C-alpha cells in the first residue's frame, strides 16, 4: 500500500470521527416537558429551551428574583416555553442587563429536580437589529 | 428638509455599477473566449476595460452618496437614521457606514474594484479571463444592493431607501410625509471602538483577496494553463493569508477589549465563518508553495484555492441569510436576500466544480513517491491537518443549516449547536494545534537540507531535547504551584515548544548560512507562540472574583456552580484573590481633559452633552476648567474606578471598566478594562450596576434642628454644621433679581474623606424653594428645610438611600501576550515571504517543460513561505 493511501484512510477516519463528535455534542431544542422527562431518566445533558417571559398588563415581567445585595450570583425567573408550560429557572450569574427588554429568551442547561439550572442565556431583542419606532415622532409633528 | 436627490443619485449609481459589471463580465468573457492566454480579442478587451472602469467609478459614487447621507445627518434616509446620530464623531461615522448589511456589501465591492484595477495594471497577461471572473462576482454583489422590484420579485436591498418607505406603517408619515426625525438611533454601542473602525475593512479586504487566486485558478482551468497560474496566485494568496489572519486577530482583540464574555474567541458562528476559510487558505498557500518549489500537490492547490473562495461565499450565506437566527448573537437578520445568496453560491460552486472535473485528468501530478524523508510529505500532512480543523468547525457551525434544510424538505428537526461550544471545538482544535506545531517544526527543519536518517536526527535532535527539558520544567513548575495539567495540555505544550525551538533553530541556521531570512520560519514561529499563548490564557485563566459569601440556597444544586462575581460597595474595600479591591466612584469622559473626570465634579444640565463644573478640573498643575465653567462631556460612557492593591507586594493599580447607558440596547452595556503585566493580564468587567433608569429609593426624611457649630449623626457618619452663607450663582440655580438665597455649609465626615455639602434655601416672590445636596458616595441627601432667623435655628432634612455598588468579574489571563506577539511574528513572516517573492525577478521555468521530479534536489535552498 502506498503512503498516499494510508494518508487518505487516516484522513477519512479522522473526518468520520469529527462528524461523530459533532453529532454526539450537538444539543437539541426541547420543551420543558421533555427536559423534565430527560432529567427523570437521569439524563443531565444540556438542552436548549426557547421561551418567552410572562408579563402583566403593564408589560412588567412576572416572577423576576434578583437581589444583588444578598447574592450577586443568583438570578431566578420564570420562562414560558412554546407549549405554554411555565418553568422556574435559576441562573447562577448576575442578571443580564438587557433581560427586561428581551422578547424571546433561549436558555441552555438542564433540569435539576423541579428547577431548571441555566448556564447560558441568549437574549433576542429584535430592536437591536431592526428599529421600528421613532422616539418622539408624534411630538415633532406640528 | 427632505432631500431625495442624493439618494436618487446613489441609487442610480448602483444601477450603473450593476449594468457596467454585467457588460464587463460579458466583454471580458468574449475577449478571452476561444483564444490562448494573453491573446485576447482587442475590441472586446477594450470594451471590458472601459466597462469595469465605469463600474469602479459608479461604485465610488455610491460610496460617496451613502457617506454623504451619513455625514450630513440626513435622517430622511433609513440607513442614516438607523446607524448614525447627531453626536457621533466622524471616525465612528465610518463604522456606521458598514454596520448595516448593505454598507458591508459595499465595502466588499469596493475592495474588489481596487483589486480588479491592480490586476488590470500588473497582471496584463491574465487580464481577460481573470477579470471575467472578477466582473462576474461584482455583478452578483452589486445585485445585493440593487433594491429593484421587477415582476413582484425584490432584487437586492438598497441602502438609499427613505425612512418613510421603510416604516410605511408609522402614523407620522400619514400626517406628514415629509417628516424628518431630529436625530438618528445611533451606532451600536459595542461598535464604538477604534478596532471596529479598522477591523471590518481589514476583514473585507481579506475576503476580497481570496477572490484573486480563485480567479486565477478558474482562468487557468478555463484556458488550459494548468501550471502558470500558480506564481501570481501564490503572491496574491500570501496577501490574503496575511490580511485575513491579521483581520481575524484584530476581531479577537476587539472582543477581548470590548465584549464582556471574558475572552477573545467565543466560537460564535460569525467568528467561525472567517476562521474556516482562513485555515483552508493557509493550507492552500502550502500546496501552492509545494508546486512552486517542488513540483507536487498541484491538484491539491486547485482544490484548496477553489474551496477557500467557495467557503467565503458559504460564510456570507451563513451570516447574512438569517439561517443562524437562533444560534448567533451578531449575525445579520434576513433582508430577504437568502434566495439571491443561494443563487450566488450555487453559480460559483457549479462553475468551479464543473471546470475542475473537466480538467482534472489533465492536471499534472508528481511521479515522485513521497517518502518519510521528503519534507514535502510533512508539509502536505500539515495542510491536511489544517483542513481537518476547518472541517470540524464547518460541520458544527452548519447545524442550523441542516435544520433549515430538513425543515425545507418537510422533516422536523430540533438539532441545536453544542451546549458547551468551547469544550466541543477545543477538543479537536487542540489536536489540530498539536499537529500544526509539530509538523511546522519538523517540515521547516527538513525543508532546507537534503534528508536521510542521520541528517534528520541531527537537525531534530537539539530542539527535541530542549523541548523535552523545557516542557518537563514547565510541568514541574505548574505542579509545584498547585495547578493541574491534563494530558492534552501536555501534548500542546510540548508540541508548541517544539514548534518554537525548531523554527528558531531554522532561522539561526539560515542566518549562519547567510541565506535570505525565511518568511515561513518566522510565520511558523509566530503560530507556535500563538498556540502557547492560547494554551496559557485559555487553559489557565483564573477567575479572581470568586464569590466566597458561601450562601447556600438549596442542597439540590451541585457544588461546582460558577459563582464568579463579587459585589463591591462604593468606597468599601473587599478582598478578591490576591488583591484588596475597592470601587471608588463613577467617572466620565471630558474631551480635552486627559483621563477621566469624576462625576461628582460635574453638575448635569438639561442638555446631556453639557455639564457645569462644581470645582476646578485639573491635572497636575494645569487647570482645564474652573468652577462654574460649562464643560462639554461625552455622557454615554460611565467609567467605574476600581482600585486594586496586592496584599503581599503592596503594588497598586487602578482600572476603569466601562459601562454604557443605552436605552435602545436595553439598559447597560459593559466593556472591560485590562491591566497588562508582561506575563499575564488582569481583566475586569462590570457585570451589573444598580439600574440607572430607575429612580433612587430615598428613605423618609428625618428632620433635625441645628444651630451653627452643631454636630449630628447621619447613619454611620457624622456632620458638622459650620455656617450659613449667601448662595452665589451656584451651578444650575438660575437665580433671578430679587431672589433671596442662602446655603448651609456642612461638612460630612465619610470613611475616607470629608465632603462639603451645600443645601440651598431660596425665597422667590414669598415662595420657598429648597435645593437639596446629595453625596453619592455615601448615599446621603441633605436639604435645608426651614430657617428661623430670630432663634438662629435651622432645620435640616436628611434622607438616605442604598449606597452605590457594582458587581464585578475579574479574570487573570496568563501569557496572553504570547498570543498577540505571535500574531505580529506571523504577520512579519507573511510580509517576508511576500518581499522575497517580489524580489525574485526571474520567473521560474514554466512548468510545461519541467519534468515532475526536479526541485527536490536543489542544492541551494530558496526562500519560500
mmCIF file of C-alpha atoms in Angstrom, chain B residues 375-666:
data_model
loop_
_atom_site.group_PDB
_atom_site.id
_atom_site.type_symbol
_atom_site.label_atom_id
_atom_site.label_comp_id
_atom_site.label_asym_id
_atom_site.label_seq_id
_atom_site.Cartn_x
_atom_site.Cartn_y
_atom_site.Cartn_z
ATOM 1 C CA UNK B 375 9.740 17.419 3.740
ATOM 2 C CA UNK B 376 7.022 17.724 1.077
ATOM 3 C CA UNK B 377 5.190 14.849 2.721
ATOM 4 C CA UNK B 378 5.164 16.624 6.064
ATOM 5 C CA UNK B 379 4.076 19.933 4.586
ATOM 6 C CA UNK B 380 1.284 18.073 2.875
ATOM 7 C CA UNK B 381 0.253 16.356 6.092
ATOM 8 C CA UNK B 382 0.311 19.743 7.834
ATOM 9 C CA UNK B 383 -2.012 21.209 5.219
ATOM 10 C CA UNK B 384 -4.289 18.207 5.698
ATOM 11 C CA UNK B 385 -4.393 18.811 9.443
ATOM 12 C CA UNK B 386 -5.431 22.423 8.810
ATOM 13 C CA UNK B 387 -8.203 21.255 6.507
ATOM 14 C CA UNK B 388 -9.451 18.760 9.071
ATOM 15 C CA UNK B 389 -9.520 21.529 11.666
ATOM 16 C CA UNK B 390 -11.536 23.675 9.266
ATOM 17 C CA UNK B 391 -13.793 20.709 8.580
ATOM 18 C CA UNK B 392 -14.742 20.326 12.224
ATOM 19 C CA UNK B 393 -15.684 23.967 12.600
ATOM 20 C CA UNK B 394 -17.642 23.780 9.363
ATOM 21 C CA UNK B 395 -19.587 20.648 10.306
ATOM 22 C CA UNK B 396 -20.652 22.022 13.670
ATOM 23 C CA UNK B 397 -21.337 25.615 12.611
ATOM 24 C CA UNK B 398 -23.639 24.322 9.885
ATOM 25 C CA UNK B 399 -26.026 22.617 12.307
ATOM 26 C CA UNK B 400 -28.693 25.344 11.903
ATOM 27 C CA UNK B 401 -28.370 24.872 8.128
ATOM 28 C CA UNK B 402 -29.198 21.166 8.441
ATOM 29 C CA UNK B 403 -32.231 22.151 10.487
ATOM 30 C CA UNK B 404 -33.492 24.585 7.853
ATOM 31 C CA UNK B 405 -32.722 22.146 5.080
ATOM 32 C CA UNK B 406 -34.587 19.316 6.796
ATOM 33 C CA UNK B 407 -37.429 21.702 7.525
ATOM 34 C CA UNK B 408 -37.433 22.673 3.853
ATOM 35 C CA UNK B 409 -37.967 19.071 2.765
ATOM 36 C CA UNK B 410 -40.579 18.579 5.433
ATOM 37 C CA UNK B 411 -38.707 16.862 8.238
ATOM 38 C CA UNK B 412 -38.932 18.500 11.618
ATOM 39 C CA UNK B 413 -35.541 18.696 13.285
ATOM 40 C CA UNK B 414 -34.677 20.237 16.613
ATOM 41 C CA UNK B 415 -30.893 19.943 16.486
ATOM 42 C CA UNK B 416 -29.050 22.726 18.287
ATOM 43 C CA UNK B 417 -25.439 23.790 18.479
ATOM 44 C CA UNK B 418 -23.476 22.073 21.265
ATOM 45 C CA UNK B 419 -24.389 23.488 24.664
ATOM 46 C CA UNK B 420 -20.738 23.804 25.587
ATOM 47 C CA UNK B 421 -19.242 25.030 22.361
ATOM 48 C CA UNK B 422 -15.853 25.856 23.793
ATOM 49 C CA UNK B 423 -15.324 22.292 25.006
ATOM 50 C CA UNK B 424 -16.640 20.872 21.754
ATOM 51 C CA UNK B 425 -14.364 22.875 19.489
ATOM 52 C CA UNK B 426 -11.363 22.764 21.769
ATOM 53 C CA UNK B 427 -11.191 19.028 21.879
ATOM 54 C CA UNK B 428 -10.421 18.855 18.131
ATOM 55 C CA UNK B 429 -8.804 22.251 17.587
ATOM 56 C CA UNK B 430 -6.345 21.496 20.350
ATOM 57 C CA UNK B 431 -5.081 18.450 18.485
ATOM 58 C CA UNK B 432 -5.011 20.423 15.274
ATOM 59 C CA UNK B 433 -2.765 22.855 17.113
ATOM 60 C CA UNK B 434 -0.547 19.998 18.270
ATOM 61 C CA UNK B 435 -0.276 18.735 14.697
ATOM 62 C CA UNK B 436 0.412 22.165 13.240
ATOM 63 C CA UNK B 437 3.116 22.965 15.786
ATOM 64 C CA UNK B 438 4.892 19.607 15.408
ATOM 65 C CA UNK B 439 4.674 19.454 11.627
ATOM 66 C CA UNK B 440 5.650 23.073 11.093
ATOM 67 C CA UNK B 441 8.745 22.495 13.214
ATOM 68 C CA UNK B 442 9.666 19.236 11.526
ATOM 69 C CA UNK B 443 8.980 20.395 7.975
ATOM 70 C CA UNK B 444 10.896 23.637 8.454
ATOM 71 C CA UNK B 445 13.952 21.776 9.732
ATOM 72 C CA UNK B 446 13.817 19.336 6.831
ATOM 73 C CA UNK B 447 12.929 21.837 4.112
ATOM 74 C CA UNK B 448 16.346 23.422 3.932
ATOM 75 C CA UNK B 449 18.535 20.330 3.687
ATOM 76 C CA UNK B 450 18.952 17.022 1.932
ATOM 77 C CA UNK B 451 17.414 14.450 4.201
ATOM 78 C CA UNK B 452 18.256 10.967 5.266
ATOM 79 C CA UNK B 453 18.047 9.274 8.602
ATOM 80 C CA UNK B 454 21.171 10.809 10.113
ATOM 81 C CA UNK B 455 20.641 14.385 8.916
ATOM 82 C CA UNK B 456 17.065 14.360 10.164
ATOM 83 C CA UNK B 457 18.124 13.063 13.567
ATOM 84 C CA UNK B 458 20.857 15.705 13.655
ATOM 85 C CA UNK B 459 18.537 18.518 12.810
ATOM 86 C CA UNK B 460 15.717 17.455 15.094
ATOM 87 C CA UNK B 461 17.900 16.288 17.985
ATOM 88 C CA UNK B 462 18.806 19.564 19.668
ATOM 89 C CA UNK B 463 15.378 21.214 19.517
ATOM 90 C CA UNK B 464 13.743 17.981 20.621
ATOM 91 C CA UNK B 465 15.946 17.539 23.678
ATOM 92 C CA UNK B 466 15.493 21.192 24.633
ATOM 93 C CA UNK B 467 11.734 20.832 24.151
ATOM 94 C CA UNK B 468 11.505 17.833 26.434
ATOM 95 C CA UNK B 469 13.587 19.546 29.091
ATOM 96 C CA UNK B 470 11.583 22.727 28.761
ATOM 97 C CA UNK B 471 8.180 21.123 28.958
ATOM 98 C CA UNK B 472 9.292 18.933 31.889
ATOM 99 C CA UNK B 473 10.343 22.102 33.677
ATOM 100 C CA UNK B 474 7.044 23.835 32.950
ATOM 101 C CA UNK B 475 5.050 20.819 34.127
ATOM 102 C CA UNK B 476 7.045 20.668 37.344
ATOM 103 C CA UNK B 477 6.513 24.386 37.915
ATOM 104 C CA UNK B 478 2.795 24.016 37.309
ATOM 105 C CA UNK B 479 2.564 21.121 39.750
ATOM 106 C CA UNK B 480 4.658 22.979 42.273
ATOM 107 C CA UNK B 481 2.237 25.879 42.108
ATOM 108 C CA UNK B 482 -0.716 23.582 42.597
ATOM 109 C CA UNK B 483 -2.096 23.655 39.050
ATOM 110 C CA UNK B 484 -3.345 20.608 37.289
ATOM 111 C CA UNK B 485 -2.230 19.726 33.810
ATOM 112 C CA UNK B 486 -4.217 17.421 31.567
ATOM 113 C CA UNK B 487 -2.506 15.076 29.092
ATOM 114 C CA UNK B 488 -3.888 17.048 26.154
ATOM 115 C CA UNK B 489 -2.350 20.239 27.552
ATOM 116 C CA UNK B 490 0.976 18.443 27.993
ATOM 117 C CA UNK B 491 0.804 17.474 24.321
ATOM 118 C CA UNK B 492 0.038 21.013 23.209
ATOM 119 C CA UNK B 493 2.712 22.480 25.461
ATOM 120 C CA UNK B 494 5.349 20.085 24.152
ATOM 121 C CA UNK B 495 4.330 20.494 20.526
ATOM 122 C CA UNK B 496 4.198 24.267 20.874
ATOM 123 C CA UNK B 497 7.643 24.409 22.467
ATOM 124 C CA UNK B 498 8.991 22.156 19.734
ATOM 125 C CA UNK B 499 7.442 24.419 17.109
ATOM 126 C CA UNK B 500 9.103 27.439 18.700
ATOM 127 C CA UNK B 501 12.532 25.866 19.143
ATOM 128 C CA UNK B 502 12.619 24.108 15.760
ATOM 129 C CA UNK B 503 11.716 27.312 13.961
ATOM 130 C CA UNK B 504 14.235 29.334 15.964
ATOM 131 C CA UNK B 505 16.842 26.738 15.064
ATOM 132 C CA UNK B 506 15.874 27.022 11.382
ATOM 133 C CA UNK B 507 16.114 30.795 11.479
ATOM 134 C CA UNK B 508 19.507 30.604 13.212
ATOM 135 C CA UNK B 509 20.863 28.206 10.611
ATOM 136 C CA UNK B 510 19.617 30.336 7.753
ATOM 137 C CA UNK B 511 21.296 33.376 9.254
ATOM 138 C CA UNK B 512 24.553 31.409 9.717
ATOM 139 C CA UNK B 513 24.404 30.274 6.127
ATOM 140 C CA UNK B 514 23.712 33.853 5.064
ATOM 141 C CA UNK B 515 20.532 32.912 3.282
ATOM 142 C CA UNK B 516 17.686 35.332 2.957
ATOM 143 C CA UNK B 517 15.567 35.121 6.060
ATOM 144 C CA UNK B 518 12.707 32.739 5.500
ATOM 145 C CA UNK B 519 9.247 34.169 5.941
ATOM 146 C CA UNK B 520 7.980 30.644 6.514
ATOM 147 C CA UNK B 521 10.127 30.020 9.571
ATOM 148 C CA UNK B 522 9.182 33.383 11.079
ATOM 149 C CA UNK B 523 5.466 32.861 10.426
ATOM 150 C CA UNK B 524 5.583 29.359 11.879
ATOM 151 C CA UNK B 525 7.423 30.624 14.926
ATOM 152 C CA UNK B 526 4.609 33.144 15.342
ATOM 153 C CA UNK B 527 1.962 30.432 15.038
ATOM 154 C CA UNK B 528 3.688 28.243 17.634
ATOM 155 C CA UNK B 529 3.898 31.195 20.034
ATOM 156 C CA UNK B 530 0.215 31.940 19.449
ATOM 157 C CA UNK B 531 -0.654 28.344 20.332
ATOM 158 C CA UNK B 532 1.311 28.630 23.582
ATOM 159 C CA UNK B 533 -0.448 31.914 24.292
ATOM 160 C CA UNK B 534 -3.852 30.316 23.742
ATOM 161 C CA UNK B 535 -2.885 27.408 25.978
ATOM 162 C CA UNK B 536 -1.789 29.705 28.782
ATOM 163 C CA UNK B 537 -4.558 32.280 28.607
ATOM 164 C CA UNK B 538 -7.487 29.950 27.943
ATOM 165 C CA UNK B 539 -6.304 26.794 29.678
ATOM 166 C CA UNK B 540 -5.131 28.567 32.819
ATOM 167 C CA UNK B 541 -7.348 31.614 33.029
ATOM 168 C CA UNK B 542 -8.203 32.106 36.653
ATOM 169 C CA UNK B 543 -11.257 33.875 37.988
ATOM 170 C CA UNK B 544 -10.073 36.283 40.641
ATOM 171 C CA UNK B 545 -13.534 37.426 41.671
ATOM 172 C CA UNK B 546 -14.735 34.129 43.123
ATOM 173 C CA UNK B 547 -17.591 34.842 45.474
ATOM 174 C CA UNK B 548 -16.846 33.381 48.849
ATOM 175 C CA UNK B 549 -20.025 34.539 50.536
ATOM 176 C CA UNK B 550 -20.934 30.874 50.987
ATOM 177 C CA UNK B 551 -24.666 31.381 50.802
ATOM 178 C CA UNK B 552 -26.371 28.091 50.063
ATOM 179 C CA UNK B 553 -29.862 28.139 48.632
ATOM 180 C CA UNK B 554 -30.535 24.506 48.237
ATOM 181 C CA UNK B 555 -28.596 21.346 48.684
ATOM 182 C CA UNK B 556 -30.019 20.086 45.415
ATOM 183 C CA UNK B 557 -27.628 22.174 43.399
ATOM 184 C CA UNK B 558 -24.179 20.965 42.549
ATOM 185 C CA UNK B 559 -21.150 22.385 44.280
ATOM 186 C CA UNK B 560 -19.317 23.268 41.104
ATOM 187 C CA UNK B 561 -21.520 26.225 40.228
ATOM 188 C CA UNK B 562 -19.674 29.213 38.940
ATOM 189 C CA UNK B 563 -20.141 31.970 41.444
ATOM 190 C CA UNK B 564 -17.825 34.270 39.646
ATOM 191 C CA UNK B 565 -18.911 37.765 40.561
ATOM 192 C CA UNK B 566 -18.452 39.943 43.594
ATOM 193 C CA UNK B 567 -20.427 42.909 44.796
ATOM 194 C CA UNK B 568 -18.368 45.944 45.699
ATOM 195 C CA UNK B 569 -19.879 48.783 47.709
ATOM 196 C CA UNK B 570 -18.690 52.238 46.871
ATOM 197 C CA UNK B 571 -15.611 53.125 48.914
ATOM 198 C CA UNK B 572 -15.589 49.819 50.734
ATOM 199 C CA UNK B 573 -12.621 47.595 50.258
ATOM 200 C CA UNK B 574 -13.127 43.865 49.692
ATOM 201 C CA UNK B 575 -10.657 41.014 49.376
ATOM 202 C CA UNK B 576 -10.533 39.452 45.935
ATOM 203 C CA UNK B 577 -7.932 36.781 45.173
ATOM 204 C CA UNK B 578 -4.530 38.204 45.994
ATOM 205 C CA UNK B 579 -5.881 41.736 45.927
ATOM 206 C CA UNK B 580 -7.819 44.151 48.054
ATOM 207 C CA UNK B 581 -10.229 45.843 45.730
ATOM 208 C CA UNK B 582 -12.311 48.935 46.155
ATOM 209 C CA UNK B 583 -14.751 50.749 43.951
ATOM 210 C CA UNK B 584 -14.298 54.464 44.322
ATOM 211 C CA UNK B 585 -16.709 56.273 42.086
ATOM 212 C CA UNK B 586 -18.055 56.995 38.656
ATOM 213 C CA UNK B 587 -16.094 58.864 36.057
ATOM 214 C CA UNK B 588 -16.826 60.290 32.676
ATOM 215 C CA UNK B 589 -15.025 61.379 29.519
ATOM 216 C CA UNK B 590 -14.457 65.082 29.024
ATOM 217 C CA UNK B 591 -12.905 65.907 25.651
ATOM 218 C CA UNK B 592 -9.671 67.792 26.095
ATOM 219 C CA UNK B 593 -9.053 66.637 29.645
ATOM 220 C CA UNK B 594 -6.663 63.691 29.961
ATOM 221 C CA UNK B 595 -8.004 60.659 31.780
ATOM 222 C CA UNK B 596 -11.495 60.617 33.197
ATOM 223 C CA UNK B 597 -13.327 63.174 35.315
ATOM 224 C CA UNK B 598 -15.207 62.323 38.485
ATOM 225 C CA UNK B 599 -18.953 62.691 38.056
ATOM 226 C CA UNK B 600 -19.099 64.336 41.497
ATOM 227 C CA UNK B 601 -17.296 67.286 39.965
ATOM 228 C CA UNK B 602 -19.923 67.784 37.299
ATOM 229 C CA UNK B 603 -23.380 69.196 37.612
ATOM 230 C CA UNK B 604 -25.517 67.742 34.846
ATOM 231 C CA UNK B 605 -27.724 70.100 32.858
ATOM 232 C CA UNK B 606 -30.783 69.613 30.706
ATOM 233 C CA UNK B 607 -28.533 69.174 27.684
ATOM 234 C CA UNK B 608 -26.971 65.797 28.343
ATOM 235 C CA UNK B 609 -23.826 66.698 26.429
ATOM 236 C CA UNK B 610 -23.091 69.670 28.711
ATOM 237 C CA UNK B 611 -22.353 69.968 32.407
ATOM 238 C CA UNK B 612 -21.246 72.637 34.861
ATOM 239 C CA UNK B 613 -18.020 72.224 36.777
ATOM 240 C CA UNK B 614 -18.592 72.191 40.538
ATOM 241 C CA UNK B 615 -14.941 72.632 41.218
ATOM 242 C CA UNK B 616 -11.706 73.115 39.312
ATOM 243 C CA UNK B 617 -10.945 70.306 36.904
ATOM 244 C CA UNK B 618 -7.205 69.996 36.891
ATOM 245 C CA UNK B 619 -4.461 67.567 36.073
ATOM 246 C CA UNK B 620 -1.186 68.100 37.932
ATOM 247 C CA UNK B 621 -0.858 71.882 37.906
ATOM 248 C CA UNK B 622 -2.842 72.589 34.831
ATOM 249 C CA UNK B 623 -6.423 73.732 35.332
ATOM 250 C CA UNK B 624 -8.611 72.686 32.423
ATOM 251 C CA UNK B 625 -11.897 74.109 33.709
ATOM 252 C CA UNK B 626 -12.680 76.462 36.581
ATOM 253 C CA UNK B 627 -15.583 76.005 38.942
ATOM 254 C CA UNK B 628 -18.779 77.187 37.252
ATOM 255 C CA UNK B 629 -17.474 76.650 33.692
ATOM 256 C CA UNK B 630 -19.621 74.855 31.169
ATOM 257 C CA UNK B 631 -17.990 71.582 30.264
ATOM 258 C CA UNK B 632 -18.631 69.534 27.147
ATOM 259 C CA UNK B 633 -18.988 65.916 28.137
ATOM 260 C CA UNK B 634 -19.487 62.548 26.494
ATOM 261 C CA UNK B 635 -22.296 61.177 28.614
ATOM 262 C CA UNK B 636 -22.725 57.719 27.064
ATOM 263 C CA UNK B 637 -19.923 56.020 28.904
ATOM 264 C CA UNK B 638 -19.513 55.765 32.621
ATOM 265 C CA UNK B 639 -16.165 54.541 33.882
ATOM 266 C CA UNK B 640 -16.198 52.819 37.241
ATOM 267 C CA UNK B 641 -12.982 53.425 39.080
ATOM 268 C CA UNK B 642 -11.697 50.253 40.702
ATOM 269 C CA UNK B 643 -8.524 50.230 42.756
ATOM 270 C CA UNK B 644 -6.507 47.056 43.100
ATOM 271 C CA UNK B 645 -3.899 46.572 45.766
ATOM 272 C CA UNK B 646 -1.810 43.449 46.002
ATOM 273 C CA UNK B 647 -1.861 42.360 49.638
ATOM 274 C CA UNK B 648 1.601 40.794 49.516
ATOM 275 C CA UNK B 649 3.626 43.166 47.379
ATOM 276 C CA UNK B 650 1.614 46.303 48.091
ATOM 277 C CA UNK B 651 1.628 47.046 44.383
ATOM 278 C CA UNK B 652 -1.423 49.060 43.377
ATOM 279 C CA UNK B 653 -3.129 49.901 40.141
ATOM 280 C CA UNK B 654 -6.423 51.381 39.020
ATOM 281 C CA UNK B 655 -8.775 50.139 36.343
ATOM 282 C CA UNK B 656 -11.708 51.894 34.746
ATOM 283 C CA UNK B 657 -14.095 49.266 33.364
ATOM 284 C CA UNK B 658 -16.726 50.984 31.316
ATOM 285 C CA UNK B 659 -20.459 50.653 31.074
ATOM 286 C CA UNK B 660 -22.605 52.384 28.561
ATOM 287 C CA UNK B 661 -26.077 53.559 29.315
ATOM 288 C CA UNK B 662 -28.023 52.824 26.195
ATOM 289 C CA UNK B 663 -31.776 52.781 26.109
ATOM 290 C CA UNK B 664 -32.008 51.213 22.671
ATOM 291 C CA UNK B 665 -29.842 48.322 23.673
ATOM 292 C CA UNK B 666 -31.832 47.751 26.795
#
